PDB file of C-alpha atoms in Angstrom:
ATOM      1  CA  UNK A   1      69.359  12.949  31.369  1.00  0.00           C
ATOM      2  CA  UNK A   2      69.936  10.856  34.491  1.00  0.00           C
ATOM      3  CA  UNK A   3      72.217  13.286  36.802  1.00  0.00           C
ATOM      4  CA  UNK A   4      75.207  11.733  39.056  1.00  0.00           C
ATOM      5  CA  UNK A   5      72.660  11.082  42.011  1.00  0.00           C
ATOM      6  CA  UNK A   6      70.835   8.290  39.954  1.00  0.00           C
ATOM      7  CA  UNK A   7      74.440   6.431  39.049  1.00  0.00           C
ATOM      8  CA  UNK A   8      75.112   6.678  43.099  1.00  0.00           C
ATOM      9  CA  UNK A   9      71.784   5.406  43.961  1.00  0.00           C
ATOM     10  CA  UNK A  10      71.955   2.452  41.522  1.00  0.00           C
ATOM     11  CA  UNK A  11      74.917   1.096  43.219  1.00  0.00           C
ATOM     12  CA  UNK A  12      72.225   1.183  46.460  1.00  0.00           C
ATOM     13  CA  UNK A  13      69.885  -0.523  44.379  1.00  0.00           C
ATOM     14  CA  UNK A  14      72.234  -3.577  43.798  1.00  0.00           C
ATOM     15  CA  UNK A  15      73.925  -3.612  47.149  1.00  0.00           C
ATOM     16  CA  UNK A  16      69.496  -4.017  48.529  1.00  0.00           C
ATOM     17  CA  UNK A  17      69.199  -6.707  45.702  1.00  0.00           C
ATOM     18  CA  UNK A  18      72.361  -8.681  46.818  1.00  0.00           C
ATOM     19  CA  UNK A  19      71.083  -8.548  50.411  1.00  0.00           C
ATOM     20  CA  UNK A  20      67.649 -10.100  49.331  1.00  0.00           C
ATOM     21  CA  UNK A  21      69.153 -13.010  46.797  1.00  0.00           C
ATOM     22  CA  UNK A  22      67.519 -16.026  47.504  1.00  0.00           C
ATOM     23  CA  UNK A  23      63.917 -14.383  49.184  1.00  0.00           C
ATOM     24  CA  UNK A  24      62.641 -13.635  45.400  1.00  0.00           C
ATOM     25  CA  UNK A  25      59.902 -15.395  43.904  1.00  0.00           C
ATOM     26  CA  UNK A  26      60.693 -17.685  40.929  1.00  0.00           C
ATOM     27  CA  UNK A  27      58.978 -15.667  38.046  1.00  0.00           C
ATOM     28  CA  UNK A  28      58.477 -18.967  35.778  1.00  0.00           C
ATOM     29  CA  UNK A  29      57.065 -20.765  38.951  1.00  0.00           C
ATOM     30  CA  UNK A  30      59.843 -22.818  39.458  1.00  0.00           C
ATOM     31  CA  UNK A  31      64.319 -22.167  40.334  1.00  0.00           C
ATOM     32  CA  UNK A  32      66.376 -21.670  37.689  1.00  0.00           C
ATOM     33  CA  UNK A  33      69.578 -23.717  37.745  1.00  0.00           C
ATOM     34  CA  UNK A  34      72.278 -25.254  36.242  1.00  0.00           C
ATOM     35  CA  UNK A  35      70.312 -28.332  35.385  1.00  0.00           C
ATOM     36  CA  UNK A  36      67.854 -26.542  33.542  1.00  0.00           C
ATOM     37  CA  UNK A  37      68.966 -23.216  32.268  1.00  0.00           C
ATOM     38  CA  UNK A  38      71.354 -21.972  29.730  1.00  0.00           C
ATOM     39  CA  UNK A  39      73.161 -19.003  28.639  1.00  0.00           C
ATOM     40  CA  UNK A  40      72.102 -18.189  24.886  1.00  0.00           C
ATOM     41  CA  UNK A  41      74.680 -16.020  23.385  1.00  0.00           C
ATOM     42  CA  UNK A  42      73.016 -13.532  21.223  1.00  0.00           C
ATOM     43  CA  UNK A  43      75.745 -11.048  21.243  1.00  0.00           C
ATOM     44  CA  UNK A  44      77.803 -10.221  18.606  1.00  0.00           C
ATOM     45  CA  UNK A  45      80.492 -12.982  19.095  1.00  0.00           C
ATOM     46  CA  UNK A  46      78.294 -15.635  18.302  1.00  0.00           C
ATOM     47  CA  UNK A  47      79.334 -16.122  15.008  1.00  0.00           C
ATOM     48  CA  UNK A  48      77.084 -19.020  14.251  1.00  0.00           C
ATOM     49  CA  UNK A  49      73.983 -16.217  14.620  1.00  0.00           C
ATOM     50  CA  UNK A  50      75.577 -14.039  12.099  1.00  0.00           C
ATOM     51  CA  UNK A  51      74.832 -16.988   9.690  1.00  0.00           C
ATOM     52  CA  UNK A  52      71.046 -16.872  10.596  1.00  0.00           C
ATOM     53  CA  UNK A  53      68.164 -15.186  11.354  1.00  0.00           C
ATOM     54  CA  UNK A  54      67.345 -14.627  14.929  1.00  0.00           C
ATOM     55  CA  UNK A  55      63.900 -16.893  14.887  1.00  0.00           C
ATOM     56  CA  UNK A  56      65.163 -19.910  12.988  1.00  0.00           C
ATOM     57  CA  UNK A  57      68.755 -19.558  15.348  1.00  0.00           C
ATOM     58  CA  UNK A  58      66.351 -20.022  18.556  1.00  0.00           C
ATOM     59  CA  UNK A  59      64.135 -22.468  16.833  1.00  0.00           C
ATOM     60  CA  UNK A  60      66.359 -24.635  16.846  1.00  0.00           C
ATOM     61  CA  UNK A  61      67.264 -24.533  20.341  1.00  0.00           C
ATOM     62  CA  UNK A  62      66.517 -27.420  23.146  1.00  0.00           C
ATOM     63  CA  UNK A  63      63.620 -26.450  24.270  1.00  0.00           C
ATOM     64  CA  UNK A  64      62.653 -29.336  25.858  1.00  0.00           C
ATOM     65  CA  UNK A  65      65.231 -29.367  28.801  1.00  0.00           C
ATOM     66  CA  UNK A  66      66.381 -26.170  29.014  1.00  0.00           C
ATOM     67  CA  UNK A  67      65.265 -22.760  29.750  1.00  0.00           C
ATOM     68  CA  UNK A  68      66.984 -20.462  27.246  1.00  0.00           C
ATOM     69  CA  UNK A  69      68.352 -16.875  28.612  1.00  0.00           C
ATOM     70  CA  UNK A  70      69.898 -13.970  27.015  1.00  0.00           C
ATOM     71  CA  UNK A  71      72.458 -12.070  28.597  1.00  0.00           C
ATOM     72  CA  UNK A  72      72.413  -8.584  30.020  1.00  0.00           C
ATOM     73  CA  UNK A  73      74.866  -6.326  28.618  1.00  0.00           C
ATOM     74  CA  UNK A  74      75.303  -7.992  25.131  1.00  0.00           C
ATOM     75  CA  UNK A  75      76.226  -5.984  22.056  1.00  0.00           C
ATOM     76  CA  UNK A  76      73.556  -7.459  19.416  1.00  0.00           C
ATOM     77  CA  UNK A  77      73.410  -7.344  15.651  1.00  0.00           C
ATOM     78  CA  UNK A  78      69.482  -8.824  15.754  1.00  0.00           C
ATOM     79  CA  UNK A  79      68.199  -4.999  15.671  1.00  0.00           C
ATOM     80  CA  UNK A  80      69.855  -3.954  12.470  1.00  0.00           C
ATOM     81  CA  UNK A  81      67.027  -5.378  10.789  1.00  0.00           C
ATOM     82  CA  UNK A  82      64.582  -2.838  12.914  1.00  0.00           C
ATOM     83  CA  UNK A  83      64.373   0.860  12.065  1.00  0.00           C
ATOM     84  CA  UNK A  84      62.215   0.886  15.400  1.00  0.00           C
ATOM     85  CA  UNK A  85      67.126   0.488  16.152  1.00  0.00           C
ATOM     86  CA  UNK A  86      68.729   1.848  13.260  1.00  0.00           C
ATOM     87  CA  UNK A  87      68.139   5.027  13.577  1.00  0.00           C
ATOM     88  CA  UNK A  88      69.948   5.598  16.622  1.00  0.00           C
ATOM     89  CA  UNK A  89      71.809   2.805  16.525  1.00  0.00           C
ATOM     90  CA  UNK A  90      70.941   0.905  19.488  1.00  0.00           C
ATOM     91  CA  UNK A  91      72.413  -2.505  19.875  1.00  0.00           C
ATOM     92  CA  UNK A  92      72.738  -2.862  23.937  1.00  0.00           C
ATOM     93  CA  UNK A  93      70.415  -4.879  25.616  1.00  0.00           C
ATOM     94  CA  UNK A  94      69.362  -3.212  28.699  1.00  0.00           C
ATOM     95  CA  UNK A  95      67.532  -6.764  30.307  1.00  0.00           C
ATOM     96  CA  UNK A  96      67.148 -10.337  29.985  1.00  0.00           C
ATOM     97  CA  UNK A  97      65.432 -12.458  27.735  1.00  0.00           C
ATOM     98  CA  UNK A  98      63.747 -15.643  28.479  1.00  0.00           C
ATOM     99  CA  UNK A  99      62.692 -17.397  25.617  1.00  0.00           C
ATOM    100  CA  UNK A 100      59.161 -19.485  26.629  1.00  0.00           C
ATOM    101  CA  UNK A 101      56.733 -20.433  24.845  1.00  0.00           C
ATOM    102  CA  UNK A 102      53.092 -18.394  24.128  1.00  0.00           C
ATOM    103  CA  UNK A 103      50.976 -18.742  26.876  1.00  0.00           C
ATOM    104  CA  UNK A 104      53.626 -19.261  29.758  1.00  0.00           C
ATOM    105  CA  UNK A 105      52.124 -18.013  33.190  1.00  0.00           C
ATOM    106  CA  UNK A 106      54.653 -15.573  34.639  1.00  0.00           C
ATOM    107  CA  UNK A 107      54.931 -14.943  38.558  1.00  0.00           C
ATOM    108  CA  UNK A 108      55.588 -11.364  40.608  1.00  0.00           C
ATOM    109  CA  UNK A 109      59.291 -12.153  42.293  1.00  0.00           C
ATOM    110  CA  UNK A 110      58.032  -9.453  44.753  1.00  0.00           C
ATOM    111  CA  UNK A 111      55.374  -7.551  46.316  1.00  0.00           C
ATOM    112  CA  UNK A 112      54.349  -4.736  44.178  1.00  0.00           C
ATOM    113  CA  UNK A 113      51.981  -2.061  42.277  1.00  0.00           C
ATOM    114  CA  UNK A 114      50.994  -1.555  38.986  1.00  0.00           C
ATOM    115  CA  UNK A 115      53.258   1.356  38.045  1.00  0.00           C
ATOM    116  CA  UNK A 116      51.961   1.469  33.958  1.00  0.00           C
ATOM    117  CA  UNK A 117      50.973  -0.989  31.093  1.00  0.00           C
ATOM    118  CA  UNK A 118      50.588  -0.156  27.403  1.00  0.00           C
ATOM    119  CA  UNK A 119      50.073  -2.561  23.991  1.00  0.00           C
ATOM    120  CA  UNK A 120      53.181  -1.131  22.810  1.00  0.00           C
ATOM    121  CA  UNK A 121      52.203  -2.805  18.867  1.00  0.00           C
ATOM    122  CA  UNK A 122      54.684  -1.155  16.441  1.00  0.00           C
ATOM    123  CA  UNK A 123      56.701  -3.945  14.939  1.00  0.00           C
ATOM    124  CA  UNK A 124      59.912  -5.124  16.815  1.00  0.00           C
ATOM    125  CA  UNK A 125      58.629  -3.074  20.118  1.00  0.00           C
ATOM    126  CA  UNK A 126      57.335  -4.891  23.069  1.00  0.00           C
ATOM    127  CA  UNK A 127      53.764  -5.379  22.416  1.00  0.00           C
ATOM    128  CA  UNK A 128      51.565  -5.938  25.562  1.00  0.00           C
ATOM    129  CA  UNK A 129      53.974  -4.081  28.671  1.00  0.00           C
ATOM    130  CA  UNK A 130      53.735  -4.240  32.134  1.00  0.00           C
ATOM    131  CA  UNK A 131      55.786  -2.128  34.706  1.00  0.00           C
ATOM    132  CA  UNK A 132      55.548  -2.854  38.646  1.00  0.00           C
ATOM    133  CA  UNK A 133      57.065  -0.369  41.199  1.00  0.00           C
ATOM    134  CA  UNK A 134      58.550  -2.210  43.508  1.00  0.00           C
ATOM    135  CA  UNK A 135      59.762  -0.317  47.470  1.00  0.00           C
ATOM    136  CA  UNK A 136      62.704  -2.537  49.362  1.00  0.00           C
ATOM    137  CA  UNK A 137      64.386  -1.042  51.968  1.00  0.00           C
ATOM    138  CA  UNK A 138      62.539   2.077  51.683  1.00  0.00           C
ATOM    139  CA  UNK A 139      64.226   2.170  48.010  1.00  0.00           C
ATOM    140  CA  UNK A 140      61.906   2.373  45.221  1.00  0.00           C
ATOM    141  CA  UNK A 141      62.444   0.494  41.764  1.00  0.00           C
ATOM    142  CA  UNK A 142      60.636  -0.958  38.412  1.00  0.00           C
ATOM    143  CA  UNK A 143      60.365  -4.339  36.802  1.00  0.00           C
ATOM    144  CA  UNK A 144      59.576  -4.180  33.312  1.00  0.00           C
ATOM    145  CA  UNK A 145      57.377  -6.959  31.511  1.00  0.00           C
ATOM    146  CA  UNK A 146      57.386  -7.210  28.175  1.00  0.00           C
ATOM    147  CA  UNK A 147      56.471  -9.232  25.079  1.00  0.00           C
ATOM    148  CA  UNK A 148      52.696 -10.197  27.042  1.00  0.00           C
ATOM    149  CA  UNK A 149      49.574 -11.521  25.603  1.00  0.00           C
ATOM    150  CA  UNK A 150      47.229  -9.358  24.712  1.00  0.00           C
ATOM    151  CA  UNK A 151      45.054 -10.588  27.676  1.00  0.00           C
ATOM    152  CA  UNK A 152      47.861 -10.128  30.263  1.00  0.00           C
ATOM    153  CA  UNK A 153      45.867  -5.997  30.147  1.00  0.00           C
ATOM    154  CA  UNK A 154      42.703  -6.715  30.573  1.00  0.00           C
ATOM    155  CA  UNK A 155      41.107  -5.379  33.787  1.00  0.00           C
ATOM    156  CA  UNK A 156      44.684  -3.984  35.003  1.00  0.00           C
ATOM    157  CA  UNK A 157      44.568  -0.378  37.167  1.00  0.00           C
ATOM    158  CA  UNK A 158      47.326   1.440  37.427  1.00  0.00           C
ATOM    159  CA  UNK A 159      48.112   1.382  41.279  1.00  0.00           C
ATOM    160  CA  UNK A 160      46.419  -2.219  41.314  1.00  0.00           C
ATOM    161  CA  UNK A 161      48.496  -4.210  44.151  1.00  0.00           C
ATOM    162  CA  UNK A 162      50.402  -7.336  43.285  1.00  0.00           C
ATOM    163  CA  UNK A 163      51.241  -9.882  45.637  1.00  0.00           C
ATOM    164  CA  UNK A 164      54.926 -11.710  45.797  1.00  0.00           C
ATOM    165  CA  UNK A 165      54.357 -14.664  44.023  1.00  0.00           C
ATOM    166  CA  UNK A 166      51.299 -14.052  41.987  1.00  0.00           C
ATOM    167  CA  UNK A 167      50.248 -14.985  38.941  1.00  0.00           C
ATOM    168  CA  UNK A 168      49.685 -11.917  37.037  1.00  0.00           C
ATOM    169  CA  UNK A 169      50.855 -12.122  32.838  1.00  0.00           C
ATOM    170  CA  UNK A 170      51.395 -14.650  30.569  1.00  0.00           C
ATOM    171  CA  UNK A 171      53.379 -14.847  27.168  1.00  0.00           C
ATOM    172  CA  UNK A 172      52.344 -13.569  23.836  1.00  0.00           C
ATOM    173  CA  UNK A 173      52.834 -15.458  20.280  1.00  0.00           C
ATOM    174  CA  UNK A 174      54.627 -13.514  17.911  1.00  0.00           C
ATOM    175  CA  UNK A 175      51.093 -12.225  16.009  1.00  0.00           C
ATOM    176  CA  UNK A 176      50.824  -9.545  19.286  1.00  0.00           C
ATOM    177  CA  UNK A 177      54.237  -9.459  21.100  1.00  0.00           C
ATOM    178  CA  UNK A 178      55.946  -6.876  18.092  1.00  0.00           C
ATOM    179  CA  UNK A 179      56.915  -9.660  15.944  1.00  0.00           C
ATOM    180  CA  UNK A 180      59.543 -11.580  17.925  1.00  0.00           C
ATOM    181  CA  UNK A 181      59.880 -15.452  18.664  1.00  0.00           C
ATOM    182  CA  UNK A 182      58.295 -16.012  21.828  1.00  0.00           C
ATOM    183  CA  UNK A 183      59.823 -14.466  25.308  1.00  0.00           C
ATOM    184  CA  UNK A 184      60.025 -12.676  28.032  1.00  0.00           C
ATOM    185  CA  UNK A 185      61.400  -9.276  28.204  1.00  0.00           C
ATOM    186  CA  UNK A 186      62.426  -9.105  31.518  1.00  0.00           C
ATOM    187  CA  UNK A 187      64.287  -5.641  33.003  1.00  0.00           C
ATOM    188  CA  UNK A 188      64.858  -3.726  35.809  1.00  0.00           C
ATOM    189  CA  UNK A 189      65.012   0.262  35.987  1.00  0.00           C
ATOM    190  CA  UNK A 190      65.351   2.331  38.918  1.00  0.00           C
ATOM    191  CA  UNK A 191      64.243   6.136  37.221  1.00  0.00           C
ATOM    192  CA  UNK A 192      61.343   5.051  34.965  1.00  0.00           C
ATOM    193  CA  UNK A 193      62.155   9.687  33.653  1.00  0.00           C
ATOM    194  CA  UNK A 194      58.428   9.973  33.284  1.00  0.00           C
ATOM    195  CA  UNK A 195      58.247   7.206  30.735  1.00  0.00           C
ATOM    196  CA  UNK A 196      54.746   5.751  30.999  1.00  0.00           C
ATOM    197  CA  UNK A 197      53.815   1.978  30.081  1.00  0.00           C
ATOM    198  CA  UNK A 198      57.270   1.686  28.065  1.00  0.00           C
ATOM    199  CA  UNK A 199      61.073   2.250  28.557  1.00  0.00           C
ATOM    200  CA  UNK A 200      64.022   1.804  26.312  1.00  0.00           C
ATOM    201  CA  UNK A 201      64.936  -2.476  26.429  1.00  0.00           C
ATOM    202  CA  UNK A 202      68.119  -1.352  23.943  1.00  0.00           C
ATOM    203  CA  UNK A 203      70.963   1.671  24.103  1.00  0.00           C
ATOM    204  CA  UNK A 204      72.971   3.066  21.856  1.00  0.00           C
ATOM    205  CA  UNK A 205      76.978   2.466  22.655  1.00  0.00           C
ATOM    206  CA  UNK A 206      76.890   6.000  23.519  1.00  0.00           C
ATOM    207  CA  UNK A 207      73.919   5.977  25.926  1.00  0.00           C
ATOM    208  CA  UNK A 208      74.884   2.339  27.437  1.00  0.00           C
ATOM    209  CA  UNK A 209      76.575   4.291  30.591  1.00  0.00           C
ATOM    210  CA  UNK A 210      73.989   6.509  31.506  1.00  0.00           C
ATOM    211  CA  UNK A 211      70.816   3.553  30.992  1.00  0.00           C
ATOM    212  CA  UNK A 212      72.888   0.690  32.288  1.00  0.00           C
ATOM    213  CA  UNK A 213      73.588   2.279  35.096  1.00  0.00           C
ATOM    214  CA  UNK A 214      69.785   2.937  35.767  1.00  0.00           C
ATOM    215  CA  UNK A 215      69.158  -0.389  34.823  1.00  0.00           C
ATOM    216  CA  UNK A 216      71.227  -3.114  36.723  1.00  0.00           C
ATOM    217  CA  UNK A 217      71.352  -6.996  35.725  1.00  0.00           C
ATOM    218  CA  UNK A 218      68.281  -8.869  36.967  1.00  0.00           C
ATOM    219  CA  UNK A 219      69.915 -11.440  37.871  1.00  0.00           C
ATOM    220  CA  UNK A 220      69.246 -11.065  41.650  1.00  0.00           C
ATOM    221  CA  UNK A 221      65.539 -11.077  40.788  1.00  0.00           C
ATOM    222  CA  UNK A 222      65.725 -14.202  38.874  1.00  0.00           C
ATOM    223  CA  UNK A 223      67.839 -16.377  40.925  1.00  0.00           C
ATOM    224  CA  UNK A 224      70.922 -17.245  39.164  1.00  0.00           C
ATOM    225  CA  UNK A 225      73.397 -19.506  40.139  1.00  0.00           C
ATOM    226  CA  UNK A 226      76.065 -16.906  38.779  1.00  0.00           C
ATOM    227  CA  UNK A 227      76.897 -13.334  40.252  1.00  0.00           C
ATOM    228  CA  UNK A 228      75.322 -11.129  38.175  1.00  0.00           C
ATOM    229  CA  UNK A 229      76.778  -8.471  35.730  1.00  0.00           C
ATOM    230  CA  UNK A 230      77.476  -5.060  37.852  1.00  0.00           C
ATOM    231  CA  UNK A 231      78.743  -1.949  35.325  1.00  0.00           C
ATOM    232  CA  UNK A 232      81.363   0.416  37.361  1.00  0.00           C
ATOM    233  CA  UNK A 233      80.159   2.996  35.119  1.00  0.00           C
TER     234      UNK A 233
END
């Protein structure tokens, strides 16, 4: 279990983040704004999704103008489905998700190294992962990738260097990304606790404390226009 010293450190974490907002590198390639981005409510207050399945809810999305995001934070019924959840009953999403289509080139929004990667294929689970380890401010933290093609692994190294602003993953269809319509998985962690390639995206309502606060809102990373989510656990 994360001890006390990891909750005080994450608040350093953020306060670093803040201080760098605005020096990231866009991970689609391009800002995210007001003009082109929306909120998509996948939480448990949007009613409308209780009504429908999760693919043929985001289906039906605008695509074409907007980029789609799901909130950090959210309580979510989309797991129940998933005994990969159910067992443990974990419904709090730890990250956001950026729904793009397969193939979408993704972009490092900072210097880093390859930390782990694994094809993590059981259904509903991330398929193809990647995890950089990031230093800023002599503070060391993770970005997690997941829901990759397939080809986003081949010839990676752990320790392999990746520049800000490089190229370095793409998107995977829903044949290799654990069954979901098409995104990105997109998280921070500061404490990867020895977990290799992989690293709980969900919590259970009892656990949210302890991983949120090793996990803060990525917003920073990804340029928001909106302060992003920060849990006084």
């Amino acid at each position: 279990m994360l001890q006390s010293k990891s909750i005080t450190t994450k608040m350093n974490l953020v306060d670093i983040l803040r201080s760098h907002r605005g020096q990231f590198s866009h991970i689609l390639g391009y800002a995210l704004t007001n003009d082109n981005a929306r909120q998509l409510n996948l939480s448990i207050t949007n009613t409308e999704l209780l009504n429908k399945d999760y693919e043929t809810y985001v289906s039906k999305l605008d695509h074409e103008h907007y980029v789609w995001l799901g909130g950090y934070g959210e309580q979510r019924s989309i797991y129940n489905s998933s005994s990969l959840f159910s067992d443990v009953d974990r419904c709090i999403h730890l990250g956001v998700d950026i729904q793009l289509t397969p193939g979408t080139s993704i972009f490092a929004p900072l210097a880093g190294k390859i930390h782990s990667f694994n094809d993590n294929a059981q259904p509903y689970d991330y398929g193809p992962t990647i995890i950089i380890e990031h230093e800023l401010n002599g503070h060391t933290f993770h970005t997690l990738y997941g829901h990759l093609s397939r080809e986003s692994l081949t010839n990676l190294k752990i320790g392999q260097l990746i520049e800000k602003d490089q190229l370095f993953c793409h998107i995977g269809n829903r044949e290799v990304n654990g069954g979901w319509p098409p995104h990105l998985h997109f998280q921070v962690i500061e404490d990867m606790q020895n977990n290799i390639g992989d690293y709980p995206g969900v919590a259970s309502k009892k656990d949210a404390p302890m991983f949120l606060a090793n996990c803060p809102d990525p917003s920073f990373l990804l340029g928001f226009p909106n302060e992003p989510i920060i849990y006084n656990i």
